[in-house]
Short mmCIF file of C-alpha atoms in Angstrom, two decimals:
data_model
loop_
_atom_site.label_atom_id
_atom_site.label_comp_id
_atom_site.label_asym_id
_atom_site.label_seq_id
_atom_site.Cartn_x
_atom_site.Cartn_y
_atom_site.Cartn_z
CA MET A 15 -4.21 6.21 -18.18
CA ALA A 16 -4.86 5.23 -14.58
CA ALA A 17 -1.81 2.85 -14.46
CA ARG A 18 0.59 5.77 -15.00
CA ASN A 19 -0.71 7.56 -11.92
CA PRO A 20 1.64 6.68 -8.96
CA ASN A 21 -1.20 6.93 -6.53
CA PHE A 22 -3.04 4.15 -8.46
CA ILE A 23 0.05 1.96 -8.29
CA VAL A 24 0.53 2.47 -4.62
CA LYS A 25 -3.21 1.74 -3.91
CA THR A 26 -3.06 -1.35 -6.07
CA GLY A 27 0.14 -2.51 -4.35
CA TRP A 28 -1.65 -2.11 -0.89
CA LYS A 29 -4.73 -3.94 -2.16
CA LYS A 30 -2.62 -6.80 -3.44
CA TRP A 31 -0.76 -7.03 -0.21
CA ALA A 32 -3.96 -7.03 1.90
CA TYR A 33 -5.48 -9.54 -0.44
CA ASN A 34 -2.59 -11.98 -0.07
CA LEU A 35 -2.42 -11.37 3.63
CA SER A 36 -6.01 -12.45 4.12
CA ARG A 37 -5.04 -15.97 2.97
CA PHE A 38 -8.47 -16.94 1.59
CA ASN A 39 -6.92 -17.07 -1.85
CA GLN A 40 -4.72 -19.93 -0.66
CA TYR A 41 -7.90 -22.11 -0.41
CA GLY A 42 -9.02 -21.07 -3.83
CA LEU A 43 -11.69 -18.76 -2.53
CA ARG A 44 -12.66 -15.44 -4.06
CA HIS A 45 -13.33 -12.35 -2.02
CA GLU A 46 -17.09 -12.57 -2.49
CA ASP A 47 -17.17 -16.19 -1.29
CA CYS A 48 -16.32 -14.86 2.17
CA ILE A 49 -19.11 -12.25 2.45
CA TRP A 50 -21.35 -12.50 5.46
CA GLU A 51 -24.76 -13.70 4.27
CA SER A 52 -27.14 -10.94 5.25
CA PRO A 53 -30.74 -11.16 3.89
CA GLU A 54 -29.64 -8.98 0.96
CA VAL A 55 -26.71 -11.35 0.10
CA LYS A 56 -28.97 -14.39 0.42
CA GLU A 57 -31.36 -12.89 -2.05
CA ALA A 58 -28.51 -12.07 -4.44
CA LEU A 59 -27.26 -15.59 -4.16
CA ARG A 60 -30.69 -16.89 -5.01
CA ARG A 61 -30.60 -14.81 -8.17
CA LEU A 62 -27.24 -16.05 -9.35
CA PRO A 63 -27.19 -18.33 -12.37
CA ALA A 64 -26.97 -22.05 -11.37
CA ASP A 65 -23.40 -22.57 -12.89
CA ILE A 66 -21.98 -19.63 -10.98
CA LEU A 67 -23.62 -20.74 -7.80
CA ASP A 68 -22.31 -24.26 -8.24
CA GLU A 69 -18.79 -22.94 -8.74
CA ARG A 70 -19.07 -20.83 -5.58
CA ASN A 71 -20.39 -23.85 -3.59
CA PHE A 72 -17.53 -26.01 -4.97
CA ARG A 73 -14.93 -23.48 -3.89
CA ILE A 74 -16.45 -23.17 -0.32
CA VAL A 75 -16.68 -26.97 0.10
CA ARG A 76 -13.13 -27.41 -1.12
CA ALA A 77 -11.93 -24.75 1.20
CA MET A 78 -13.62 -26.35 4.16
CA GLN A 79 -12.05 -29.70 3.35
CA LEU A 80 -8.58 -28.12 2.94
CA CYS A 81 -8.96 -26.32 6.25
CA CYS A 82 -10.06 -29.54 8.06
CA ASN A 83 -6.92 -31.29 6.68
CA LYS A 84 -4.85 -28.26 7.64
CA VAL A 85 -3.35 -27.80 4.16
CA VAL A 86 -3.63 -25.19 1.53
CA LEU A 87 -3.65 -25.54 -2.28
CA PRO A 88 -0.31 -25.49 -4.33
CA GLN A 89 0.53 -21.96 -5.04
CA GLU A 90 -0.16 -22.19 -8.69
CA GLN A 91 -3.82 -22.94 -7.82
CA TRP A 92 -4.16 -20.00 -5.51
CA THR A 93 -6.78 -17.30 -6.69
CA LYS A 94 -4.82 -14.37 -8.01
CA PHE A 95 -5.70 -10.86 -7.20
CA GLU A 96 -6.12 -9.97 -10.92
CA GLU A 97 -8.50 -13.01 -11.45
CA ASP A 98 -10.77 -12.28 -8.48
CA ILE A 99 -13.51 -10.52 -10.44
CA PRO A 100 -16.81 -9.73 -8.53
CA TYR A 101 -19.50 -12.06 -9.56
CA LEU A 102 -22.09 -11.20 -6.92
CA ARG A 103 -21.82 -7.42 -6.75
CA PRO A 104 -24.20 -6.69 -9.75
CA TYR A 105 -26.85 -8.87 -8.20
CA LEU A 106 -26.34 -7.42 -4.70
CA GLU A 107 -26.54 -3.86 -6.02
CA GLU A 108 -29.77 -4.70 -7.87
CA VAL A 109 -31.31 -6.18 -4.62
CA LYS A 110 -30.19 -3.04 -2.63
CA ARG A 111 -31.76 -0.75 -5.29
CA GLU A 112 -35.07 -2.72 -5.05
CA ILE A 113 -35.10 -2.64 -1.28
CA GLN A 114 -34.45 1.24 -1.45
CA GLU A 115 -37.19 1.55 -4.09
CA LYS A 116 -39.67 -0.27 -1.81
CA LYS A 117 -38.74 1.97 1.10
CA ASP A 118 -39.29 5.08 -1.05
CA TRP A 119 -42.65 3.75 -2.20
CA ASP A 120 -43.67 3.02 1.41
CA LYS A 121 -42.92 6.63 2.32
CA GLN A 122 -45.42 7.97 -0.08
#
């Protein structure tokens, strides 16, 4: 239903354009690999399952190695917009809810 809406197509087109312009996908990174590590993000990373955290660490180390060598991955290995699913967001939202709940409890 949403795909037929012309505004949805325009917004998705802009998102794809901005996603490809950022160039982190050329190193095989996902959007959430580039998040600044605030205390909330660090706690969410601590809660990630080991296999997902290992995949994230591999992507970051590989990207650093590619950057040092001043090369990018072949285009078929770039992270595609459609494949970049949020893996950290559920954990981050949970951490933020817990922090807010603690603040609410401290008010009382």
